[in-house]
mmCIF file of C-alpha atoms and ligand atoms in Angstrom:
data_model
loop_
_atom_site.group_PDB
_atom_site.id
_atom_site.type_symbol
_atom_site.label_atom_id
_atom_site.label_comp_id
_atom_site.label_asym_id
_atom_site.label_seq_id
_atom_site.Cartn_x
_atom_site.Cartn_y
_atom_site.Cartn_z
ATOM 1 C CA MET A 1 20.712 159.741 244.628
ATOM 2 C CA ALA A 2 21.150 160.471 241.226
ATOM 3 C CA ASN A 3 18.547 158.155 239.696
ATOM 4 C CA LEU A 4 20.672 156.298 236.426
ATOM 5 C CA ASP A 5 17.955 154.668 234.718
ATOM 6 C CA LEU A 6 17.335 157.907 234.024
ATOM 7 C CA LEU A 7 20.756 158.441 232.169
ATOM 8 C CA TYR A 8 19.882 155.321 230.453
ATOM 9 C CA GLU A 9 17.076 157.252 229.200
ATOM 10 C CA ALA A 10 18.472 160.418 228.516
ATOM 11 C CA ILE A 11 20.566 159.473 226.119
ATOM 12 C CA LEU A 12 18.033 156.365 224.215
ATOM 13 C CA LYS A 13 15.703 159.720 223.914
ATOM 14 C CA GLY A 14 18.311 161.511 223.022
ATOM 15 C CA LYS A 15 17.800 164.396 225.748
ATOM 16 C CA GLN A 16 20.884 166.000 226.289
ATOM 17 C CA ASN A 17 20.024 168.079 229.097
ATOM 18 C CA ASP A 18 18.989 165.740 231.310
ATOM 19 C CA ALA A 19 21.844 163.602 230.679
ATOM 20 C CA VAL A 20 24.349 166.425 231.571
ATOM 21 C CA ALA A 21 21.953 166.812 234.635
ATOM 22 C CA ILE A 22 22.354 163.508 235.756
ATOM 23 C CA THR A 23 25.629 162.760 235.013
ATOM 24 C CA GLU A 24 26.788 165.868 236.687
ATOM 25 C CA ALA A 25 24.629 164.867 240.092
ATOM 26 C CA ALA A 26 26.334 161.230 239.382
ATOM 27 C CA ILE A 27 29.827 162.801 239.642
ATOM 28 C CA ALA A 28 28.916 164.560 242.825
ATOM 29 C CA GLU A 29 28.136 161.195 243.953
ATOM 30 C CA ASN A 30 31.012 160.272 243.386
ATOM 31 C CA ILE A 31 29.518 157.489 240.741
ATOM 32 C CA LEU A 32 32.259 155.620 239.204
ATOM 33 C CA PRO A 33 32.582 157.103 235.439
ATOM 34 C CA LYS A 34 33.222 152.798 234.444
ATOM 35 C CA THR A 35 29.337 151.916 236.236
ATOM 36 C CA LEU A 36 28.014 155.303 234.383
ATOM 37 C CA ILE A 37 29.736 154.670 230.613
ATOM 38 C CA GLU A 38 29.178 150.017 230.827
ATOM 39 C CA ASP A 39 26.266 149.951 233.091
ATOM 40 C CA TYR A 40 24.471 152.684 231.366
ATOM 41 C CA MET A 41 25.102 154.829 228.768
ATOM 42 C CA ILE A 42 26.821 151.685 225.907
ATOM 43 C CA LYS A 43 23.979 150.054 227.095
ATOM 44 C CA ALA A 44 21.752 152.851 225.880
ATOM 45 C CA MET A 45 23.611 153.802 222.978
ATOM 46 C CA GLU A 46 23.396 149.486 222.004
ATOM 47 C CA GLU A 47 19.128 150.345 222.409
ATOM 48 C CA VAL A 48 19.064 153.162 219.704
ATOM 49 C CA GLY A 49 21.107 150.820 217.765
ATOM 50 C CA ASP A 50 18.951 148.102 217.603
ATOM 51 C CA ARG A 51 15.889 149.923 217.085
ATOM 52 C CA PHE A 52 17.630 151.633 214.420
ATOM 53 C CA GLU A 53 18.101 148.771 212.559
ATOM 54 C CA LYS A 54 14.462 147.265 213.236
ATOM 55 C CA GLN A 55 13.355 150.641 211.547
ATOM 56 C CA GLU A 56 11.880 152.097 214.571
ATOM 57 C CA ALA A 57 14.624 154.835 214.891
ATOM 58 C CA PHE A 58 16.052 156.560 212.723
ATOM 59 C CA VAL A 59 19.558 158.764 212.287
ATOM 60 C CA PRO A 60 17.542 161.721 214.092
ATOM 61 C CA GLU A 61 17.104 159.392 217.156
ATOM 62 C CA LEU A 62 20.668 158.276 216.609
ATOM 63 C CA LEU A 63 21.897 161.624 216.080
ATOM 64 C CA MET A 64 20.148 163.038 219.095
ATOM 65 C CA ALA A 65 21.544 159.896 220.992
ATOM 66 C CA GLY A 66 24.614 160.914 220.417
ATOM 67 C CA ARG A 67 24.245 164.067 220.941
ATOM 68 C CA ALA A 68 23.412 163.412 224.235
ATOM 69 C CA MET A 69 25.907 160.300 225.024
ATOM 70 C CA LYS A 70 29.032 162.632 223.954
ATOM 71 C CA SER A 71 27.690 165.305 226.350
ATOM 72 C CA SER A 72 27.622 163.374 229.322
ATOM 73 C CA LEU A 73 31.074 162.114 228.041
ATOM 74 C CA ASN A 74 32.751 165.254 227.838
ATOM 75 C CA LEU A 75 31.939 165.164 231.383
ATOM 76 C CA LEU A 76 33.413 162.354 232.567
ATOM 77 C CA GLN A 77 36.373 163.208 230.308
ATOM 78 C CA PRO A 78 38.798 164.824 233.092
ATOM 79 C CA ILE A 79 37.935 162.030 235.480
ATOM 80 C CA LEU A 80 39.141 158.887 232.788
ATOM 81 C CA LYS A 81 42.192 160.958 232.410
ATOM 82 C CA GLN A 82 43.415 162.370 235.904
ATOM 83 C CA SER A 83 44.227 158.505 236.549
ATOM 84 C CA GLY A 84 46.905 158.613 234.405
ATOM 85 C CA ALA A 85 50.753 158.369 235.393
ATOM 86 C CA SER A 86 52.578 161.042 235.361
ATOM 87 C CA ALA A 87 54.799 159.425 232.786
ATOM 88 C CA THR A 88 54.469 158.540 229.447
ATOM 89 C CA ILE A 89 54.331 155.522 228.814
ATOM 90 C CA GLY A 90 53.778 155.341 224.881
ATOM 91 C CA LYS A 91 52.400 157.113 222.351
ATOM 92 C CA VAL A 92 49.065 156.823 220.340
ATOM 93 C CA ILE A 93 48.072 158.178 217.096
ATOM 94 C CA ILE A 94 43.746 156.970 217.071
ATOM 95 C CA GLY A 95 41.400 158.111 214.701
ATOM 96 C CA THR A 96 38.156 156.849 212.480
ATOM 97 C CA VAL A 97 38.947 155.611 209.555
ATOM 98 C CA LYS A 98 37.978 157.270 205.450
ATOM 99 C CA GLY A 99 34.357 157.113 205.734
ATOM 100 C CA ASP A 100 33.280 156.817 208.957
ATOM 101 C CA LEU A 101 31.891 159.471 210.978
ATOM 102 C CA HIS A 102 31.058 157.801 213.737
ATOM 103 C CA ASP A 103 33.585 158.996 217.430
ATOM 104 C CA ILE A 104 31.803 158.525 220.533
ATOM 105 C CA GLY A 105 34.199 154.398 220.773
ATOM 106 C CA LYS A 106 36.897 156.353 219.504
ATOM 107 C CA ASN A 107 36.756 159.252 222.195
ATOM 108 C CA LEU A 108 36.341 157.082 225.038
ATOM 109 C CA VAL A 109 39.034 154.487 224.095
ATOM 110 C CA ALA A 110 41.765 158.041 223.402
ATOM 111 C CA SER A 111 40.413 158.777 227.394
ATOM 112 C CA MET A 112 41.133 155.615 228.463
ATOM 113 C CA PHE A 113 44.678 155.496 226.994
ATOM 114 C CA GLU A 114 45.867 159.070 228.672
ATOM 115 C CA GLY A 115 43.379 157.892 231.764
ATOM 116 C CA CYS A 116 46.444 154.566 232.080
ATOM 117 C CA GLY A 117 49.478 157.379 231.028
ATOM 118 C CA PHE A 118 49.459 157.337 227.634
ATOM 119 C CA GLU A 119 50.219 160.215 225.036
ATOM 120 C CA VAL A 120 47.418 160.294 222.867
ATOM 121 C CA ILE A 121 47.541 162.308 219.450
ATOM 122 C CA ASP A 122 43.469 161.897 218.082
ATOM 123 C CA VAL A 123 43.104 162.811 213.947
ATOM 124 C CA GLY A 124 39.672 162.644 214.111
ATOM 125 C CA ILE A 125 36.971 161.034 212.332
ATOM 126 C CA ASP A 126 37.694 160.278 208.456
ATOM 127 C CA VAL A 127 41.124 160.229 208.470
ATOM 128 C CA ASP A 128 42.615 158.728 205.294
ATOM 129 C CA SER A 129 46.115 156.651 205.548
ATOM 130 C CA GLY A 130 48.574 159.790 204.447
ATOM 131 C CA LYS A 131 46.886 161.921 207.763
ATOM 132 C CA PHE A 132 47.693 158.888 209.793
ATOM 133 C CA ILE A 133 51.071 158.500 208.660
ATOM 134 C CA ASP A 134 52.105 162.078 208.362
ATOM 135 C CA ALA A 135 51.116 161.579 212.747
ATOM 136 C CA ILE A 136 53.100 158.829 213.106
ATOM 137 C CA LYS A 137 56.128 160.230 211.625
ATOM 138 C CA GLU A 138 55.894 163.861 213.454
ATOM 139 C CA HIS A 139 54.967 161.952 216.447
ATOM 140 C CA ASN A 140 57.123 158.897 216.640
ATOM 141 C CA ALA A 141 54.679 157.308 217.215
ATOM 142 C CA ASP A 142 54.635 153.709 219.004
ATOM 143 C CA ILE A 143 50.722 152.814 218.442
ATOM 144 C CA LEU A 144 48.208 153.938 215.678
ATOM 145 C CA GLY A 145 45.026 152.847 216.951
ATOM 146 C CA LEU A 146 42.113 152.635 214.100
ATOM 147 C CA SER A 147 38.659 152.563 215.141
ATOM 148 C CA ALA A 148 35.852 151.510 212.338
ATOM 149 C CA LEU A 149 31.913 151.609 213.010
ATOM 150 C CA LEU A 150 30.864 150.360 209.701
ATOM 151 C CA THR A 151 31.094 147.180 207.962
ATOM 152 C CA THR A 152 31.678 149.629 204.469
ATOM 153 C CA THR A 153 34.477 151.438 206.422
ATOM 154 C CA MET A 154 36.400 148.748 208.185
ATOM 155 C CA PRO A 155 37.957 147.606 205.127
ATOM 156 C CA TYR A 156 39.537 150.668 204.589
ATOM 157 C CA MET A 157 41.648 149.549 207.745
ATOM 158 C CA LYS A 158 43.780 147.245 205.472
ATOM 159 C CA THR A 159 44.710 149.841 203.073
ATOM 160 C CA VAL A 160 45.586 151.643 206.383
ATOM 161 C CA ILE A 161 47.937 148.988 206.640
ATOM 162 C CA ASP A 162 48.895 147.761 203.305
ATOM 163 C CA ASP A 163 50.505 152.237 203.175
ATOM 164 C CA LEU A 164 52.141 151.646 206.126
ATOM 165 C CA GLU A 165 54.578 149.154 204.645
ATOM 166 C CA LYS A 166 54.843 150.935 201.059
ATOM 167 C CA ALA A 167 55.987 153.744 203.462
ATOM 168 C CA GLY A 168 58.480 152.059 205.266
ATOM 169 C CA LEU A 169 56.728 151.816 208.525
ATOM 170 C CA ARG A 170 55.267 149.015 208.935
ATOM 171 C CA ASP A 171 57.535 148.115 212.516
ATOM 172 C CA LYS A 172 57.792 151.246 213.149
ATOM 173 C CA VAL A 173 54.384 150.790 214.537
ATOM 174 C CA LYS A 174 51.998 148.826 216.626
ATOM 175 C CA VAL A 175 49.271 148.273 214.803
ATOM 176 C CA MET A 176 45.191 147.892 216.827
ATOM 177 C CA VAL A 177 42.216 147.860 215.158
ATOM 178 C CA GLY A 178 38.261 148.239 216.584
ATOM 179 C CA GLY A 179 35.164 149.292 216.839
ATOM 180 C CA ALA A 180 31.208 147.563 216.514
ATOM 181 C CA PRO A 181 31.905 145.162 213.588
ATOM 182 C CA VAL A 182 35.949 144.282 213.544
ATOM 183 C CA SER A 183 36.298 140.852 215.147
ATOM 184 C CA GLU A 184 39.818 139.017 215.682
ATOM 185 C CA ASN A 185 39.099 136.904 212.579
ATOM 186 C CA PHE A 186 39.423 140.687 210.904
ATOM 187 C CA ALA A 187 42.521 141.585 212.914
ATOM 188 C CA MET A 188 44.403 138.621 211.709
ATOM 189 C CA GLU A 189 43.281 138.860 207.908
ATOM 190 C CA ILE A 190 43.829 142.337 207.354
ATOM 191 C CA GLY A 191 47.977 142.217 209.277
ATOM 192 C CA ALA A 192 47.040 144.190 212.489
ATOM 193 C CA ASP A 193 48.677 143.037 215.127
ATOM 194 C CA GLY A 194 46.123 143.947 218.118
ATOM 195 C CA PHE A 195 41.835 144.029 218.212
ATOM 196 C CA SER A 196 40.186 144.668 220.711
ATOM 197 C CA ASP A 197 36.243 145.277 222.258
ATOM 198 C CA SER A 198 36.231 147.885 224.710
ATOM 199 C CA ALA A 199 38.268 150.683 226.037
ATOM 200 C CA ASN A 200 39.661 148.716 228.953
ATOM 201 C CA SER A 201 40.769 145.439 226.828
ATOM 202 C CA ALA A 202 41.988 148.554 223.994
ATOM 203 C CA ILE A 203 44.797 148.997 227.117
ATOM 204 C CA THR A 204 45.871 146.249 228.564
ATOM 205 C CA LYS A 205 46.157 144.294 224.475
ATOM 206 C CA ALA A 206 48.116 147.742 224.136
ATOM 207 C CA LYS A 207 50.521 147.114 226.580
ATOM 208 C CA GLU A 208 51.081 143.848 226.283
ATOM 209 C CA LEU A 209 52.250 144.699 222.462
ATOM 210 C CA LEU A 210 54.647 147.283 223.528
ATOM 211 C CA GLY A 211 55.617 144.744 226.640
ATOM 212 C CA ILE A 212 55.116 145.965 229.435
HETATM 213 CO CO1 B1M B 1 25.528 154.703 213.503
HETATM 214 N N1 B1M B 1 25.740 152.945 212.546
HETATM 215 N N2 B1M B 1 25.358 155.246 211.016
HETATM 216 N N3 B1M B 1 25.139 156.255 213.881
HETATM 217 N N4 B1M B 1 25.017 154.365 214.257
HETATM 218 C C1 B1M B 1 25.846 151.844 213.711
HETATM 219 C C2 B1M B 1 27.574 151.839 213.744
HETATM 220 C C3 B1M B 1 24.619 150.430 213.190
HETATM 221 C C4 B1M B 1 25.766 149.156 213.736
HETATM 222 C C5 B1M B 1 22.947 150.713 214.035
HETATM 223 C C6 B1M B 1 22.681 150.093 213.517
HETATM 224 O O1 B1M B 1 22.319 149.903 212.175
HETATM 225 N N5 B1M B 1 22.039 148.803 214.678
HETATM 226 C C7 B1M B 1 25.221 151.129 211.220
HETATM 227 C C8 B1M B 1 26.368 150.166 211.192
HETATM 228 C C9 B1M B 1 25.272 148.649 210.262
HETATM 229 C C10 B1M B 1 26.997 148.644 210.050
HETATM 230 O O2 B1M B 1 27.849 149.160 208.655
HETATM 231 N N6 B1M B 1 26.758 147.178 209.775
HETATM 232 C C11 B1M B 1 25.170 152.390 211.243
HETATM 233 C C12 B1M B 1 24.607 153.026 209.735
HETATM 234 C C13 B1M B 1 24.210 152.260 209.267
HETATM 235 C C14 B1M B 1 24.618 154.014 209.743
HETATM 236 C C15 B1M B 1 24.547 154.998 209.109
HETATM 237 C C16 B1M B 1 24.746 154.571 207.629
HETATM 238 C C17 B1M B 1 23.530 155.444 209.078
HETATM 239 C C18 B1M B 1 23.113 156.638 208.074
HETATM 240 O O3 B1M B 1 23.510 157.268 207.516
HETATM 241 N N7 B1M B 1 21.283 156.182 206.849
HETATM 242 C C19 B1M B 1 25.179 156.802 209.002
HETATM 243 C C20 B1M B 1 26.611 157.090 208.661
HETATM 244 C C21 B1M B 1 27.810 157.872 208.356
HETATM 245 C C22 B1M B 1 29.205 157.783 207.970
HETATM 246 O O4 B1M B 1 29.889 157.338 209.643
HETATM 247 N N8 B1M B 1 29.417 157.897 207.116
HETATM 248 C C23 B1M B 1 25.536 156.642 210.665
HETATM 249 C C24 B1M B 1 25.250 157.749 211.436
HETATM 250 C C25 B1M B 1 25.388 157.707 212.596
HETATM 251 C C26 B1M B 1 25.754 158.736 213.600
HETATM 252 C C27 B1M B 1 26.407 160.146 213.169
HETATM 253 C C28 B1M B 1 24.545 159.759 213.598
HETATM 254 C C29 B1M B 1 25.490 158.932 214.770
HETATM 255 C C30 B1M B 1 27.294 158.886 215.495
HETATM 256 C C31 B1M B 1 27.161 159.965 216.456
HETATM 257 C C32 B1M B 1 29.105 160.121 216.823
HETATM 258 O O5 B1M B 1 29.769 159.143 216.457
HETATM 259 N N9 B1M B 1 29.389 161.542 216.963
HETATM 260 C C33 B1M B 1 25.776 157.554 214.958
HETATM 261 C C34 B1M B 1 25.550 156.554 215.718
HETATM 262 C C35 B1M B 1 25.317 157.421 217.393
HETATM 263 C C36 B1M B 1 25.724 154.889 215.716
HETATM 264 C C37 B1M B 1 25.077 153.643 217.408
HETATM 265 C C38 B1M B 1 23.782 153.958 217.314
HETATM 266 C C39 B1M B 1 26.292 153.999 218.170
HETATM 267 C C40 B1M B 1 27.636 153.405 217.793
HETATM 268 C C41 B1M B 1 28.736 154.476 219.433
HETATM 269 O O6 B1M B 1 28.764 155.200 219.191
HETATM 270 N N10 B1M B 1 28.266 152.890 220.036
HETATM 271 C C42 B1M B 1 25.715 152.790 215.984
HETATM 272 C C43 B1M B 1 24.931 151.217 216.757
HETATM 273 C C44 B1M B 1 25.524 150.123 217.420
HETATM 274 O O7 B1M B 1 27.073 150.619 218.293
HETATM 275 N N11 B1M B 1 25.069 149.734 218.284
HETATM 276 C C45 B1M B 1 25.608 152.851 214.889
HETATM 277 C C46 B1M B 1 28.688 153.798 221.289
HETATM 278 C C47 B1M B 1 30.105 153.345 221.797
HETATM 279 C C48 B1M B 1 31.111 153.831 223.249
HETATM 280 O O8 B1M B 1 30.567 151.593 221.118
HETATM 281 O O9 B1M B 1 31.760 152.704 218.661
HETATM 282 O O10 B1M B 1 31.708 150.438 219.560
HETATM 283 P P1 B1M B 1 31.584 151.288 220.265
HETATM 284 O O11 B1M B 1 33.132 151.432 220.448
HETATM 285 C C49 B1M B 1 32.926 150.673 221.405
HETATM 286 C C50 B1M B 1 33.796 149.465 220.961
HETATM 287 O O12 B1M B 1 33.559 149.395 219.154
HETATM 288 C C51 B1M B 1 35.211 149.283 221.116
HETATM 289 O O13 B1M B 1 35.088 150.339 222.438
HETATM 290 C C52 B1M B 1 34.346 151.369 222.087
HETATM 291 C C53 B1M B 1 34.533 151.709 224.269
HETATM 292 O O14 B1M B 1 33.967 149.906 224.353
HETATM 293 N N12 B1M B 1 36.256 150.236 220.478
HETATM 294 C C54 B1M B 1 37.744 150.202 220.324
HETATM 295 C C55 B1M B 1 35.850 151.605 219.521
HETATM 296 N N13 B1M B 1 36.888 152.302 218.758
HETATM 297 C C56 B1M B 1 37.882 151.124 219.074
HETATM 298 C C57 B1M B 1 39.546 151.205 218.732
HETATM 299 C C58 B1M B 1 40.196 150.455 219.729
HETATM 300 C C59 B1M B 1 40.089 149.747 220.799
HETATM 301 C C60 B1M B 1 38.361 149.242 220.781
HETATM 302 O O15 B1M B 1 41.699 150.582 219.370
HETATM 303 C C61 B1M B 1 42.278 151.145 218.201
#
């Protein structure tokens, strides 16, 4: 039986190979991805973040933990996607806003969307409003999902919304925002249509916005 506390430890300590091996063992034992992600992997990232804040960990530790988490998540993503419905229920453009390189949460949200039957166009990290707007036009998207992990980059979400208005696209797409520093109040202040603080609740909110 896979010892999942070791998955927490492996991610916390940035031990990529160990994280992968334990995740593979857990998959073989049919342990739910949700359990692995929410009860062990995200908790490890939160602990690294807390240590960083207290100056007990530094950027290299963040990087190594991030790499270990991404490798484990890569193994889980096909399983998250498999559960998707056969027909597409909506198109989502998703990206991390300009100046921000954090993509683990955004990738998780994207996988959950796919797993729940949405078509997802992931435009990546450090994305400016022009790139979001081009993607919305090209794909005729229903939802724009913006992710930000830094207090310094979250204001750019408002820039994107303002630029959508200037481009005459604001009423064509629902804008959802999320990421650790983002709140419901902030979402309302900047004129977003929806906010969520987790990958699961993002799907519920998206369906609500589209009336599905
Ligand atoms: Co950075 N970092 N980081 N970092 N990093 C944080 C965010 C920080 C909180 C750490 C801390 O101080 N405690 C802090 C931000 C402080 C602040 O702004 N208030 C911070 C900092 C300061 C920095 C740098 C400035 C450090 C430096 O260089 N001095 C730098 C900035 C680089 C940049 O972006 N320009 C930096 C760099 C990095 C790494 C590159 C080393 C690495 C990222 C690797 C990667 O993403 N590929 C990294 C990491 C790993 C973190 C922490 C430790 C973990 C983030 C993470 O992946 N969490 C983070 C501490 C923390 O968050 N506690 C920290 C797991 C992930 C699953 O959760 O991303 O929150 P999260 O996503 C969740 C929800 O937020 C939500 O659903 C997801 C799943 O449940 N969600 C959405 C996210 N997007 C959504 C979109 C939606 C809906 C929901 O709708 C569209």
